[in-house]
Every structure is written in C-alpha cells, then in structure tokens.
Amino acid sequence: MIWSIAWKNVWRSKLRSLVVMTAVTLGLFAGIFSSALMNGMMEQRIKAAISNEISSIQLHKPKYLENKEIQFCINNADSVVANIEKNPEVKAVSKRIKLTGMAKTARTGTGIIIYGIDPEKEKNVTAIYSKICDSTSLAEKRHITDPSVIHNYLKDSCGTYFENARSNPIVIGQKLAKKLKVRIRSKIVISLQRVDGTPTEGAFRVIGIYKTNNTMFDEINIFVRSKDLENLTGLDSTKAHEIAILLNDNEKCKEVEKTLQSAYPLLNVMTWQEIQPDLGMMTEYMNVMLYVFIIIILLALGFGIVNTMLMVVLERIKELGMLMAVGMNRSRVFKMIMLETIFLSICGAILGMIISSIVIDYVADKGIDLTKWVGGLEAIGYEAVLYPSINLTFYFGVAILVVLTGILASIYPAIKALRLNPAEAVNCYIVKLLYC
Amino acid sequence: MSIIETKKLKKIYDDSHVPVKAVDGIDITFEKGEFAAIVGPSGSGKTTFLNMLGGLDNPTEGEIIIDGINIWDMKSRKITDFRMNNIGFVFQAYNLIPVLTAKENVEFIMHLQGKSKAERHKRTRELLENVGLGDRMDSRPNKLSGGQQQRVAVARALASKPKFILADEPTANLDSKSTATLLDIMERLNEEENITFIFSTHDARVVKKARRVITLEDGVVISDEVK
Ligand SMILES: Nc1ncnc2c1ncn2[C@@H]1O[C@H](COP(=O)(O)OP(=O)(O)OP(=O)(O)O)[C@@H](O)[C@H]1O
Ligand SMILES: [Mg+2]
C-alpha cells in the first residue's frame, strides 16, 4: 500500500513532477548520447586498428620484438600458418616479412616499415586493399559523376592493390606519398639490410596509394610482395617475421592466444590489446569515463531532486504528522519518501533511456559527419564520421545508478520528515519547524 | 480500572524567552465508555493535553497511564505502534490521505496493523456504512464535504479497534448541520458500542452533548462536571 501511496503522491503536483522528470530525461539523454558518441568513436578506432593495422593476434620470435633485426624470424612460417588455419576460430592468416628501412626519392627520404606480403592472403587479414583511395569521396570532391571517368581517374591517381603488377610493385600510404612527393608509377628506392648484414637498395614502383583513418600509420607503413623482398634481402621464402591472424570473433582473442601459445611455446603470441596497449587500455578507461560522466550528470540532477523532495516534505508537514500519529512508523515514512523520490527519478530516466536508444539507433545508421567541425581527427586515427554505439550493459548500469541517485536524493528529505514531531506537525508549528 | 490516568501531568515549552506552562499539573482519570468534552479558552492547553494523552508529545513532568502502562516509559519506536493499536485520532483538518479513497483511508490503518485482506474489506465496509458513507466508499477526500471527511476520519479512527478516540476540535471546520450529524454518529457509537470519546471543542452545541465537561484554564483543570 505504501508503494501505491508513494506512486500516487508523485502525481499530486503534476507540473512539478513533470518538470523534474523532464530534467532527468534530458540530462540522461545528453549523458547517454554523448557517451554513445565517445564509445562509438573508440569502437571505430579499435575496429579500424584491428582491420587495417594490427589484426587480432600476431606471432613473432620473442627476440624480434626486442630488436627488429632481419635474422629474428619464424623459420617454418608456412607450416605454422597452415596449422593455425585449422583452428575453427581463425578467419584468415597472413605471414609477413617486416623490416625497417629507408624510402628515398631523388629529392628526399624517410624512415619506413616495409612489409613483404602475399597480397591475396593479406587481403583476408587486413583491409588495406580496400583503402586504395576512397573512390566516391574523391570523385565527389572533384565533382566527377561519370562512372567511367571515375574509374579512370582513380586508376590514375590511386592505383590498385597489386593488380596487374609488373616488377617490384609497392603500395604506400597517402601521407607518405605526399611527403615523398610521389604518385602512381613513381619510383621509390628502398634501402635496408640483407640477411648477411650488408646494406642493400632496391627500386620499387608505386602501384597503389592507400589511405586509412590513421595518418600516422599511412606515413610509415609500406607494402611489397614477399618474393620481391626475399630477392632483395636474400631471405629464405619459408621464413617470416610476423604471422597475423584475424579471428571470426574478436572476443575470443584470449582463448585463441592461449591455445596458440601452448602450441608454439618458442614464439611470442600477442592479442591486439598487447600489440597496441594504448588501445587495450582505452576500452577500460572509456568504460570508467562513461560512468564518471553519467555520475556527474546524475549528481547534478540529484540536487534538483533533493530540492523538490524537500519542498514536498515541507508542504505535507500536517499530513505527515497525521500519518505518524495514526501509526505510520519512522521506517515506513522513510520508505514512502524514498519510493516517491525513486519513482520521480526512474520515470524520467526510463524516458531518457528510451529516447536515447531511439536517437542512437537512428544516428548509428547515418553517422554524424564531423569533417566540417573538427579538423585533425584523422591525424590521430579517428574517423570523421561518428557512429554512436553503446551496449545494453551500459543501460543497466545507468538504470542502477538512477535508482541509487533516487535513494541518495531521498535520504535528506526523508530524514527531515522523520525528525517531525507528530504533535507539532499535526498542529503545524511551521515557523518553529523551519528553524529546527 | 480506569483506561486513562494522568499524574501531575505538565508540559512546559521553554523554547521562547518566557517558558509557557501549557499544561500545569493535571491529575485526571477517564473510564471506559466516556463521552467527555474538554473546553477552555484559546491557549488554555487543550491541544497540548490531548497530544500527551495520545502519545504524540511527551510530557515535561508527570505520568500518563493507559490500561496500566506508563506510555512515556516506552521507547519512541514502540510508541508509534502503541498509538496505532490503542488510540484513535480525529483531527481538526488534514485528517485523510488525499490520494486514497475513503475506503482505502480506512483500510490503511488495518494494513499497517497487518490485518488480512478479507478482514480489512469487511470491516471497512461496516465502518463506512456505520458513519453513513456506504455509498461514498470510492470517493477521494476532495470529492467529499468537510463533514463527510470527518466521518471517514471517525471510521478510520475506529478501524484499529482502539481503546479510546481522541478528537481535537473535530467540528471546528464544519457547518452546524455537519456538526450535528457527526455528533450524532459519535454519540450513537458511544452508546451502542461503548466507544470512548474524548474531544476538545469551542462549540457550545458540542459541549451540550457531552456527558462530562472538563474545563481548562492556563493549563489546569478548573472544573470537571459529569452530567
Ligand atoms: N510546540 C509549541 N511550542 C511552543 N509553544 C507551544 C507549542 N504548542 C503549544 N504552545 C503554547 O502552549 C499553550 C497552549 O496551547 P494549546 O495549543 O494547547 O492551546 P489550546 O487550548 O489548544 O488552544 P486553541 O483553543 O487555540 O486550540 C499556548 O500558549 C501555545 O502558544
Ligand atoms: Mg487547540
């Protein structure tokens, strides 16, 4: 019965309750929506990093990780790859030769990381092949609509991912292309160390220019066919420095890592969290941050609720006095005030969560294009089009926090109510009460 | 044994500059089945006295013994339950819970007492019919007249089967017709069911109905007549 009284009490002063609920609704909507934006941004970054840059799991010789020298390679790479491919969780595997070197043109030069890959296999693991220029946006920028022109235009400007390649093709990032002032079909000289330790140089022709959302990545990572790199360095074709694995489900990283680690005790097996610890940490930080964010909003709303409930208690002094007189004990009075407060907060919160989920759903379809507003997002690896995303657990967390807020916000008003002396309350010595 | 006995009952408010002796030593007893009015000028201590009898306010000095129990010896937690189970209250105003219907208001007390649903329903109907509101059971207080509200309050006060009912100026806000109806009901309950009523009033017509009239002045009993 106390529940139903509390619920009915909420609606005694409709306007006031609605104002408070609206505040909670808007506050939570703002909180949840911006959380979804931040979270979406992070998820996009991680997804992009996994699919373009690091894949789910990588294997190396432990020594290679300490010192990226050409000789620290996995010896029987092909059989390892074949073995890993048998694991049902594994979607694709690619072995890579991975070396540091210099890329030079007639005018300038810069340090790079060069990957020797099998393009067909690498395609299944990383998505660089799909980043050979964003055809539509580039054409749009230049106001080209004719499909055949677009095709030619793109072929000319950005090339392909090792398609119809002649000798020594190389795929480089757009940022590097700009830095070296090269374009498709330009020649780049790569200098690096041979297996025997002697320096060597090789000329490559740019066949493709890719652009991920991470300019820093684009600036240093270049791709060539492994056999070309083997020829240049004298490395045996059974060897590789890195084996990159893409899983069907990234949540299974830890499990697969364990299996692989026990299968290859001499190799170092790392998940994407370990390969790029900053990304791994980000997920955890983001979670904490989102909650902190919501807690701050709820705290602010909580004070508004406290204020409203104090008013409620003050207005109902006589009634509360009567209730206590006829036998409602302290814990029941407390419960009634607390339930009222919780109902007040929950109603707004539910509405806020519903609106948030609808808006997030809608926006997640279309994305929010921030290009106009924020420059430089891409320089640090974030996409300029945001897709807000938040999981169900978060909504649960928020719901629990709202109830907590309701409980906390009710304590002070409820204590005020408890302190009432029924005799004074019934006879309403209000002036005295206000000063007590 | 009398159901209420007070011994040297005093209440002194000393939170202002001059201490106010609201009740200044009252020794009195009430028997089962009384229909007693407490009268006296404004400020004479009627409300204060009734509040102490009802366990709403603690005396500064003295004792209140109800059915052999010194109620102010009880812990404050217990006293609420004691009130609920032993004393019925009718106030001047703000008597009912505005969000509940007449029926629910009466049921509420029994609900607090933990009575079964069947018993609650049965007794609520009986009580409301008894005060002539059998047809208004589902009305909210704001749809009832002041007199009807006070009748619901009487029904509510009876719901817990209390030892006696205290009413502080129950008719103060009522017109003469409602006052008459309410008094008739109280009188009938007193005569037919031996319910004890102790009420304060300023109204001469109410005083006339009382079978015992206690007059207070400056917190002391100056006369106590049984008709
Ligand atoms: N809580 C309180 N704090 C201070 N003084 C009080 C308090 N309650 C009552 N008094 C004082 O005690 C005296 C008796 O008051 P009480 O209300 O008992 O009189 P009353 O006979 O009921 O008066 P009325 O007929 O106006 O209702 C008054 O002087 C009043 O001002
Ligand atoms: Mg009074």
XYZ file of C-alpha atoms in Angstrom, chain B residues 86 90 192:
3
model
C -4.720 1.536 21.120
C -9.608 12.605 14.715
C -24.338 1.395 21.161
